[in-house]
PDB file of C-alpha atoms in Angstrom:
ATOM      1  CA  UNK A   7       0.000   0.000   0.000  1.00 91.00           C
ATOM      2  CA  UNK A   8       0.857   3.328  -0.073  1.00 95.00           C
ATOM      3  CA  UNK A   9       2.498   5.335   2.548  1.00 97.00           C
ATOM      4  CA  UNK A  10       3.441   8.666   2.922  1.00 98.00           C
ATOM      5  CA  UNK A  11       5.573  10.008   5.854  1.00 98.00           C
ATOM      6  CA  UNK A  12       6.122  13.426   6.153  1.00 98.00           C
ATOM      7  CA  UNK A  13       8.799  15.077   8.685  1.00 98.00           C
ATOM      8  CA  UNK A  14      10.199  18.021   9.330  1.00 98.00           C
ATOM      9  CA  UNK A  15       7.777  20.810  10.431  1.00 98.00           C
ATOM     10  CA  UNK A  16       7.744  22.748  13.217  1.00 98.00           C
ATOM     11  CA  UNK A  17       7.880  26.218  14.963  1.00 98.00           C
ATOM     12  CA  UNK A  18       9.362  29.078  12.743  1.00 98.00           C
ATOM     13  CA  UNK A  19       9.883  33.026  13.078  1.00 97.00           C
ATOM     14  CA  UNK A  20       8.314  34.733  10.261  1.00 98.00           C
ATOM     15  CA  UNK A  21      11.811  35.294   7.829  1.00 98.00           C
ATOM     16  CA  UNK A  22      13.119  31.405   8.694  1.00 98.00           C
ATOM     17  CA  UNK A  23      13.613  28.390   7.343  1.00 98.00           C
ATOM     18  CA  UNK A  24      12.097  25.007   7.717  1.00 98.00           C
ATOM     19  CA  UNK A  25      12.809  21.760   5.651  1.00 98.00           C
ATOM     20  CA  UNK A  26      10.417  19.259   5.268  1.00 98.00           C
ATOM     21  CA  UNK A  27      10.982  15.454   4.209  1.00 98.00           C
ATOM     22  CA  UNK A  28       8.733  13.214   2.992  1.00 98.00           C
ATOM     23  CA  UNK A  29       9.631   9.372   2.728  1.00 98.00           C
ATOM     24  CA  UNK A  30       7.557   7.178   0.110  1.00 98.00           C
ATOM     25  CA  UNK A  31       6.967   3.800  -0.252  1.00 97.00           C
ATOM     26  CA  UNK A  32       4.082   1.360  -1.744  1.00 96.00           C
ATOM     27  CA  UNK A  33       4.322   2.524  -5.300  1.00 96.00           C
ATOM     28  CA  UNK A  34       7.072   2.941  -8.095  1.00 95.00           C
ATOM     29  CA  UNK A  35       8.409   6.461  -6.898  1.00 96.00           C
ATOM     30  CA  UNK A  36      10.157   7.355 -10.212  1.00 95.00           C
ATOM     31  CA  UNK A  37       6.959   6.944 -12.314  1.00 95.00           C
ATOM     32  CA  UNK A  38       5.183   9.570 -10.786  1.00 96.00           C
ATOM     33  CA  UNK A  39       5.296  13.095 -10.408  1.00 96.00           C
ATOM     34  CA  UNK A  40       5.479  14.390  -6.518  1.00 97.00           C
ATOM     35  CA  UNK A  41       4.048  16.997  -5.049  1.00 97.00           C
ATOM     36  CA  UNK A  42       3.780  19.093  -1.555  1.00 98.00           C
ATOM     37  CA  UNK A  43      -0.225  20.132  -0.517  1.00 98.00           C
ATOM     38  CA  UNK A  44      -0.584  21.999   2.487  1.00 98.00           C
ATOM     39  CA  UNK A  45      -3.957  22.791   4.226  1.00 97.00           C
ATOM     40  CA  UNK A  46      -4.365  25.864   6.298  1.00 97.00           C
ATOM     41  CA  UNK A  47      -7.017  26.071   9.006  1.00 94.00           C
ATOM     42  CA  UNK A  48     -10.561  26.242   8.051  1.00 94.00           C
ATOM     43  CA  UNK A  49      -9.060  26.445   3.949  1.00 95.00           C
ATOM     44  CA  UNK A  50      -9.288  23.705   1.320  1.00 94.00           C
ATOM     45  CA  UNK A  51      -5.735  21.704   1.024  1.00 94.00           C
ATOM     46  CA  UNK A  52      -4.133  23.040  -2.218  1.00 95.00           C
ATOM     47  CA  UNK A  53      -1.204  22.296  -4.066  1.00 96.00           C
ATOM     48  CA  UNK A  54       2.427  24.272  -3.572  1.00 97.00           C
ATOM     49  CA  UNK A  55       4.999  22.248  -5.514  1.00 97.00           C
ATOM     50  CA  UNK A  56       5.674  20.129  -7.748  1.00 97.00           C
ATOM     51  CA  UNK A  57       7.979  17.994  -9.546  1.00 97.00           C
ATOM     52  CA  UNK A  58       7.772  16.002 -12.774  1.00 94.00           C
ATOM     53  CA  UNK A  59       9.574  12.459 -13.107  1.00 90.00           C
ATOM     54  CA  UNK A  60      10.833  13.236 -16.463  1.00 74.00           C
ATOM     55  CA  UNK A  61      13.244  15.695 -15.754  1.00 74.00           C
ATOM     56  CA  UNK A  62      12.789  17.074 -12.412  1.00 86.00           C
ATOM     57  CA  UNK A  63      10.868  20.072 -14.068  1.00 94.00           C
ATOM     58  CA  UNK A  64       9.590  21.877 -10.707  1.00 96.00           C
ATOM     59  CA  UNK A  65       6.147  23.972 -10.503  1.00 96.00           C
ATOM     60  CA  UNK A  66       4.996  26.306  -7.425  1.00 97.00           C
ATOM     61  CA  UNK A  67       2.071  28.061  -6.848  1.00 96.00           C
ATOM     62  CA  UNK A  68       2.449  31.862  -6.867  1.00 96.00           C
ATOM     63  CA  UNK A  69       2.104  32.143  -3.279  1.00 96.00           C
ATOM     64  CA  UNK A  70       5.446  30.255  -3.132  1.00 97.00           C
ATOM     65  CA  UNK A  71       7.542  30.276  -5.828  1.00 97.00           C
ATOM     66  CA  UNK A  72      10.982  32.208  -4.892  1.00 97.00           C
ATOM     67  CA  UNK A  73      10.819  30.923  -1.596  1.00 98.00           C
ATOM     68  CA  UNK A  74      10.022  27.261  -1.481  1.00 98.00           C
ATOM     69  CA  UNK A  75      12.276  24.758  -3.472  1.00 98.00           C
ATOM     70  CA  UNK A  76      10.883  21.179  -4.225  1.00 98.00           C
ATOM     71  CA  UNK A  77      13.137  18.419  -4.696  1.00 97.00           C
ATOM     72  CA  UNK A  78      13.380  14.818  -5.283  1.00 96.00           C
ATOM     73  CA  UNK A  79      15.770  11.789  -4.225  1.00 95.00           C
ATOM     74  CA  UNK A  80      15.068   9.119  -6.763  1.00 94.00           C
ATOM     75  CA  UNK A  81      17.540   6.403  -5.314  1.00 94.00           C
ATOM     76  CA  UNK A  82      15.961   7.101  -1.658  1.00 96.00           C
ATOM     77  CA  UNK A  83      12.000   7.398  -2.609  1.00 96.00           C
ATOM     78  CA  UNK A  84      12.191  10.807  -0.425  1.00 97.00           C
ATOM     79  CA  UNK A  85      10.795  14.499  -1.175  1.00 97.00           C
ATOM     80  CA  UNK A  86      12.036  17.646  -0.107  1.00 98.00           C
ATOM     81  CA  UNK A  87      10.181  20.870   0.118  1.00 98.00           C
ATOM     82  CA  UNK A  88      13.206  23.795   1.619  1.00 98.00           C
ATOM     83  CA  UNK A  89      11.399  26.393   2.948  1.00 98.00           C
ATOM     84  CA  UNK A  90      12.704  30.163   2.857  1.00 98.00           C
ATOM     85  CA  UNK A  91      11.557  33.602   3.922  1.00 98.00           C
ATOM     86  CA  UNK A  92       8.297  31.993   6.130  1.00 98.00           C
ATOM     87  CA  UNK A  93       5.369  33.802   6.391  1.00 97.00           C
ATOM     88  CA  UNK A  94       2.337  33.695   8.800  1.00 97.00           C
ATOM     89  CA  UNK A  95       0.399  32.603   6.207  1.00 96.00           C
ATOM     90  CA  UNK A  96       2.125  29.355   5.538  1.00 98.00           C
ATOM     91  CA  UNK A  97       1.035  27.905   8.440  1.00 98.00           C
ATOM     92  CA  UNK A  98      -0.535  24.918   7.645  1.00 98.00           C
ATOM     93  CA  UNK A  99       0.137  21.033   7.997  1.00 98.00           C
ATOM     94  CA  UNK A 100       2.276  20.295   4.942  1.00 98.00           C
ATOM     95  CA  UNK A 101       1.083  17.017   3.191  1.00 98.00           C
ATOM     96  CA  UNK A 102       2.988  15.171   0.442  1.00 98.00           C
ATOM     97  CA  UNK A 103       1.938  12.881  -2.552  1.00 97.00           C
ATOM     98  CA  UNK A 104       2.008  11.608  -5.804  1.00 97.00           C
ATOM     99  CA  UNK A 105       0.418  14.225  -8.287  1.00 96.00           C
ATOM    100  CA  UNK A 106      -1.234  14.297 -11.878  1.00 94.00           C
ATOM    101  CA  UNK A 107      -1.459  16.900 -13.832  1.00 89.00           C
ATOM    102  CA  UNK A 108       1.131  19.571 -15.275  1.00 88.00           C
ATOM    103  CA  UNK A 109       1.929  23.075 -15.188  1.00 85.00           C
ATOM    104  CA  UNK A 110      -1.021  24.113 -17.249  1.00 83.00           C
ATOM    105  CA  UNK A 111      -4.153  22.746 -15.798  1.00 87.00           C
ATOM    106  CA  UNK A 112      -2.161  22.076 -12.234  1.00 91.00           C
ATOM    107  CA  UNK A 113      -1.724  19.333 -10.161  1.00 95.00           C
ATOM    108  CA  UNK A 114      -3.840  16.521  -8.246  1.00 95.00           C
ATOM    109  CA  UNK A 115      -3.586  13.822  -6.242  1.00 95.00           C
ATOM    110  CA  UNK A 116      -2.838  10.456  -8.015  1.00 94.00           C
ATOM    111  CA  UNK A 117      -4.167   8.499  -5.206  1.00 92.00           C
ATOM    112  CA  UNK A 118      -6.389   8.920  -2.581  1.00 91.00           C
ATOM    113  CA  UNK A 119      -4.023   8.133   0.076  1.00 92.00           C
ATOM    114  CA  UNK A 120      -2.704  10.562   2.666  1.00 95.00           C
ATOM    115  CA  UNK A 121       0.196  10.792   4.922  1.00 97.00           C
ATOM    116  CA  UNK A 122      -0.478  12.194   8.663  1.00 97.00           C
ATOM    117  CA  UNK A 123       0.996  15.178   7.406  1.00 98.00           C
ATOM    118  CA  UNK A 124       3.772  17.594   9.435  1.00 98.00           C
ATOM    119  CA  UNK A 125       2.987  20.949  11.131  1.00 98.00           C
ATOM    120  CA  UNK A 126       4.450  24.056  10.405  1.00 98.00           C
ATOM    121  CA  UNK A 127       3.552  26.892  12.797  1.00 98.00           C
ATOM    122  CA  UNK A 128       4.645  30.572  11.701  1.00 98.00           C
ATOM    123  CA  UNK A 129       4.217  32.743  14.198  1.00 90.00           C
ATOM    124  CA  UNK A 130       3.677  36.383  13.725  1.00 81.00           C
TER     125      UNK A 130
END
């Protein structure tokens, strides 16, 4: 089966760094396309990252993109999601997955399974 195990969150100053690690197992890692969702209180989980399987082609959402960097260890079936620059607003629990999708139209979920997630707290 699937699993998803994501590490690395915590407590962070607005202006710091986390780095969050996701290890993956259950499925053929390099054949998919990974991605980091978060989901902020009371808001719908949404996609931040993501990285094709081709290439390593990386996508972020704008909210993102300068700060966060989304990476990929093929040999280790892990994810990495560096976080820069932290705002309040990316507080959330930080959830990773296999995606569909592409830059266009934007990434999904290619299964319906879920990792417990991580917590990152910003505080203002």
């Amino acid at each position: 089966q699937v699993q998803l195990v994501e590490s690395g969150g915590g407590l962070v100053e607005p202006g710091g760094s986390l780095r969050l690690s996701c290890a993956a197992s259950g499925f053929t890692f390099t054949a998919h396309a990974m991605g980091w969702f978060r989901r902020a209180a009371g808001k719908e989980r949404e996609c931040v990252a993501a990285i094709t399987t081709l290439s390593g082609v990386t996508d972020y959402a704008p909210s993102v993109k300068g700060r966060f960097t989304i990476s990929r260890d093929n040999a280790r079936s892990t994810l990495t999601l560096q976080m820069n620059r932290l705002e309040p607003e990316d507080t959330a629990v930080y959830f990773c997955a296999p995606v569909r999708g592409n830059i266009i139209r934007g990434w999904s979920p290619r299964f319906d399974s879920w990792g417990q997630g991580t917590q990152v707290f910003v505080s203002s």
